[in-house]
């Protein structure tokens, strides 16, 4: 009985710590990609990115600068050859804008961790048009990822 319990706990652990971090959405003609946060500790981020953290979130423009794009590419494990966030228009949910997101990232209360409960939504051309021209969106402080169509709908109401 004890072995069965241990085996069950091990199976739940393995299923709960899946390495899958990218979801391709293709439902009801809604395409897109959703990524889970992959880097939780700032110490895992290369120095050339962290050395420029003071240059991230310095304005309220939705267009990401080089440093912001590289940071988000890294923490979500986005291959810049497939999709590079540098220069893209990105919405930030629950924090208002990128300044709020990066202020939270730099906050001493974070104790060297990235912003929790973060997800990245990369939109297809239809979603980009419906969302108000956003290429992607970052959610944070969420216990679960939102459906991509709901994110697009929320952004369409922002404009």
mmCIF file of C-alpha atoms in Angstrom:
data_model
loop_
_atom_site.group_PDB
_atom_site.id
_atom_site.type_symbol
_atom_site.label_atom_id
_atom_site.label_comp_id
_atom_site.label_asym_id
_atom_site.label_seq_id
_atom_site.Cartn_x
_atom_site.Cartn_y
_atom_site.Cartn_z
ATOM 1 C CA UNK A 1 0.000 0.000 0.000
ATOM 2 C CA UNK A 2 2.840 2.364 0.876
ATOM 3 C CA UNK A 3 4.553 1.635 -2.468
ATOM 4 C CA UNK A 4 1.341 2.366 -4.344
ATOM 5 C CA UNK A 5 1.011 5.691 -2.531
ATOM 6 C CA UNK A 6 4.635 6.614 -3.312
ATOM 7 C CA UNK A 7 4.199 5.595 -6.947
ATOM 8 C CA UNK A 8 1.032 7.711 -7.195
ATOM 9 C CA UNK A 9 2.805 10.733 -5.671
ATOM 10 C CA UNK A 10 5.729 10.299 -8.053
ATOM 11 C CA UNK A 11 3.393 10.121 -11.057
ATOM 12 C CA UNK A 12 1.554 13.270 -9.947
ATOM 13 C CA UNK A 13 4.888 15.046 -9.491
ATOM 14 C CA UNK A 14 6.104 14.040 -12.946
ATOM 15 C CA UNK A 15 2.867 15.095 -14.602
ATOM 16 C CA UNK A 16 2.798 18.357 -12.676
ATOM 17 C CA UNK A 17 6.359 19.299 -13.613
ATOM 18 C CA UNK A 18 6.017 18.800 -17.334
ATOM 19 C CA UNK A 19 8.645 20.514 -19.463
ATOM 20 C CA UNK A 20 6.030 21.528 -22.041
ATOM 21 C CA UNK A 21 5.904 25.291 -22.132
ATOM 22 C CA UNK A 22 4.436 26.119 -25.533
ATOM 23 C CA UNK A 23 0.882 25.565 -26.654
ATOM 24 C CA UNK A 24 -0.196 26.012 -30.242
ATOM 25 C CA UNK A 25 -3.776 27.161 -30.271
ATOM 26 C CA UNK A 26 -5.984 26.217 -33.194
ATOM 27 C CA UNK A 27 -9.566 26.259 -32.000
ATOM 28 C CA UNK A 28 -12.625 27.814 -33.577
ATOM 29 C CA UNK A 29 -10.434 29.490 -36.197
ATOM 30 C CA UNK A 30 -8.377 31.117 -33.427
ATOM 31 C CA UNK A 31 -4.695 30.436 -33.994
ATOM 32 C CA UNK A 32 -1.748 31.596 -31.968
ATOM 33 C CA UNK A 33 0.824 30.465 -29.468
ATOM 34 C CA UNK A 34 0.829 30.567 -25.692
ATOM 35 C CA UNK A 35 4.046 30.233 -23.673
ATOM 36 C CA UNK A 36 4.464 29.623 -19.955
ATOM 37 C CA UNK A 37 7.171 31.415 -17.991
ATOM 38 C CA UNK A 38 10.303 29.238 -18.047
ATOM 39 C CA UNK A 39 12.849 31.222 -16.017
ATOM 40 C CA UNK A 40 11.885 31.908 -12.407
ATOM 41 C CA UNK A 41 15.197 33.046 -10.963
ATOM 42 C CA UNK A 42 17.003 36.181 -12.147
ATOM 43 C CA UNK A 43 20.339 34.423 -11.581
ATOM 44 C CA UNK A 44 19.542 32.186 -14.573
ATOM 45 C CA UNK A 45 19.422 35.190 -16.913
ATOM 46 C CA UNK A 46 22.661 36.040 -18.746
ATOM 47 C CA UNK A 47 24.570 39.072 -17.462
ATOM 48 C CA UNK A 48 24.400 40.884 -20.800
ATOM 49 C CA UNK A 49 20.601 41.007 -20.377
ATOM 50 C CA UNK A 50 20.491 41.717 -16.622
ATOM 51 C CA UNK A 51 23.118 44.473 -16.885
ATOM 52 C CA UNK A 52 20.530 46.441 -18.876
ATOM 53 C CA UNK A 53 17.535 45.906 -16.594
ATOM 54 C CA UNK A 54 17.521 49.633 -15.795
ATOM 55 C CA UNK A 55 16.840 50.271 -19.517
ATOM 56 C CA UNK A 56 13.661 48.174 -19.429
ATOM 57 C CA UNK A 57 10.242 49.690 -18.822
ATOM 58 C CA UNK A 58 11.555 53.254 -19.018
ATOM 59 C CA UNK A 59 8.535 54.427 -21.041
ATOM 60 C CA UNK A 60 4.902 53.492 -21.497
ATOM 61 C CA UNK A 61 5.180 52.687 -25.204
ATOM 62 C CA UNK A 62 3.773 49.295 -26.146
ATOM 63 C CA UNK A 63 6.713 48.825 -28.536
ATOM 64 C CA UNK A 64 9.484 46.807 -26.884
ATOM 65 C CA UNK A 65 13.032 48.108 -27.040
ATOM 66 C CA UNK A 66 16.000 45.802 -27.601
ATOM 67 C CA UNK A 67 16.574 45.111 -23.903
ATOM 68 C CA UNK A 68 12.911 44.397 -23.101
ATOM 69 C CA UNK A 69 12.542 42.113 -26.113
ATOM 70 C CA UNK A 70 15.686 40.125 -25.297
ATOM 71 C CA UNK A 71 14.613 39.754 -21.660
ATOM 72 C CA UNK A 72 11.158 38.431 -22.571
ATOM 73 C CA UNK A 73 12.570 36.195 -25.320
ATOM 74 C CA UNK A 74 14.850 34.652 -22.698
ATOM 75 C CA UNK A 75 12.413 34.156 -19.801
ATOM 76 C CA UNK A 76 9.794 32.586 -22.079
ATOM 77 C CA UNK A 77 12.430 30.654 -24.090
ATOM 78 C CA UNK A 78 11.339 32.173 -27.412
ATOM 79 C CA UNK A 79 13.638 31.440 -30.328
ATOM 80 C CA UNK A 80 14.282 34.894 -31.870
ATOM 81 C CA UNK A 81 14.745 33.253 -35.253
ATOM 82 C CA UNK A 82 11.107 32.101 -35.113
ATOM 83 C CA UNK A 83 9.608 35.179 -33.432
ATOM 84 C CA UNK A 84 11.623 38.061 -31.984
ATOM 85 C CA UNK A 85 9.877 40.294 -29.461
ATOM 86 C CA UNK A 86 12.307 43.175 -30.082
ATOM 87 C CA UNK A 87 10.374 45.992 -31.750
ATOM 88 C CA UNK A 88 7.001 44.280 -31.328
ATOM 89 C CA UNK A 89 3.858 45.889 -29.891
ATOM 90 C CA UNK A 90 3.111 44.005 -26.670
ATOM 91 C CA UNK A 91 0.287 44.486 -24.170
ATOM 92 C CA UNK A 92 0.783 43.819 -20.465
ATOM 93 C CA UNK A 93 -2.246 42.519 -18.592
ATOM 94 C CA UNK A 94 -2.861 43.154 -14.884
ATOM 95 C CA UNK A 95 0.007 45.669 -14.572
ATOM 96 C CA UNK A 96 -1.256 48.193 -17.119
ATOM 97 C CA UNK A 97 1.869 48.602 -19.225
ATOM 98 C CA UNK A 98 5.470 47.522 -19.593
ATOM 99 C CA UNK A 99 6.677 50.159 -17.120
ATOM 100 C CA UNK A 100 4.581 48.491 -14.405
ATOM 101 C CA UNK A 101 5.805 45.030 -15.391
ATOM 102 C CA UNK A 102 9.495 45.943 -15.320
ATOM 103 C CA UNK A 103 9.083 48.020 -12.127
ATOM 104 C CA UNK A 104 7.719 44.859 -10.547
ATOM 105 C CA UNK A 105 10.644 42.856 -11.970
ATOM 106 C CA UNK A 106 13.154 45.252 -10.369
ATOM 107 C CA UNK A 107 11.276 45.432 -7.064
ATOM 108 C CA UNK A 108 13.312 44.375 -4.001
ATOM 109 C CA UNK A 109 10.274 42.380 -2.814
ATOM 110 C CA UNK A 110 10.782 40.010 -5.775
ATOM 111 C CA UNK A 111 13.950 38.732 -4.036
ATOM 112 C CA UNK A 112 15.668 37.775 -7.287
ATOM 113 C CA UNK A 113 12.705 36.124 -8.980
ATOM 114 C CA UNK A 114 10.843 36.929 -12.176
ATOM 115 C CA UNK A 115 7.226 38.141 -12.126
ATOM 116 C CA UNK A 116 5.112 35.157 -11.143
ATOM 117 C CA UNK A 117 2.213 33.611 -12.983
ATOM 118 C CA UNK A 118 3.376 35.020 -16.311
ATOM 119 C CA UNK A 119 2.283 33.836 -19.721
ATOM 120 C CA UNK A 120 3.048 35.089 -23.225
ATOM 121 C CA UNK A 121 0.459 35.078 -25.995
ATOM 122 C CA UNK A 122 1.724 35.485 -29.570
ATOM 123 C CA UNK A 123 -1.022 36.464 -31.975
ATOM 124 C CA UNK A 124 -1.618 35.491 -35.593
ATOM 125 C CA UNK A 125 -2.519 38.197 -38.139
ATOM 126 C CA UNK A 126 -6.263 38.002 -37.432
ATOM 127 C CA UNK A 127 -5.754 38.241 -33.677
ATOM 128 C CA UNK A 128 -3.337 41.129 -34.168
ATOM 129 C CA UNK A 129 -5.968 43.086 -36.072
ATOM 130 C CA UNK A 130 -8.736 42.244 -33.568
ATOM 131 C CA UNK A 131 -6.582 43.127 -30.547
ATOM 132 C CA UNK A 132 -5.814 46.645 -31.715
ATOM 133 C CA UNK A 133 -2.544 45.915 -33.486
ATOM 134 C CA UNK A 134 -0.757 44.025 -30.716
ATOM 135 C CA UNK A 135 1.728 41.349 -31.792
ATOM 136 C CA UNK A 136 1.623 39.695 -28.375
ATOM 137 C CA UNK A 137 0.478 40.061 -24.779
ATOM 138 C CA UNK A 138 2.053 39.220 -21.432
ATOM 139 C CA UNK A 139 -0.153 38.262 -18.510
ATOM 140 C CA UNK A 140 1.092 38.063 -14.967
ATOM 141 C CA UNK A 141 -0.110 37.178 -11.485
ATOM 142 C CA UNK A 142 -2.398 34.499 -12.979
ATOM 143 C CA UNK A 143 -2.791 31.032 -11.538
ATOM 144 C CA UNK A 144 -3.693 29.661 -14.952
ATOM 145 C CA UNK A 145 -3.276 30.737 -18.533
ATOM 146 C CA UNK A 146 -6.254 32.468 -20.089
ATOM 147 C CA UNK A 147 -7.659 31.261 -23.408
ATOM 148 C CA UNK A 148 -6.055 33.269 -26.211
ATOM 149 C CA UNK A 149 -9.426 34.356 -27.602
ATOM 150 C CA UNK A 150 -10.301 35.903 -24.226
ATOM 151 C CA UNK A 151 -7.009 37.832 -24.211
ATOM 152 C CA UNK A 152 -7.730 39.154 -27.710
ATOM 153 C CA UNK A 153 -11.257 40.130 -26.659
ATOM 154 C CA UNK A 154 -10.007 42.013 -23.589
ATOM 155 C CA UNK A 155 -7.446 43.903 -25.667
ATOM 156 C CA UNK A 156 -10.052 44.816 -28.284
ATOM 157 C CA UNK A 157 -12.037 46.573 -25.547
ATOM 158 C CA UNK A 158 -8.969 48.572 -24.407
ATOM 159 C CA UNK A 159 -8.850 50.770 -27.479
#
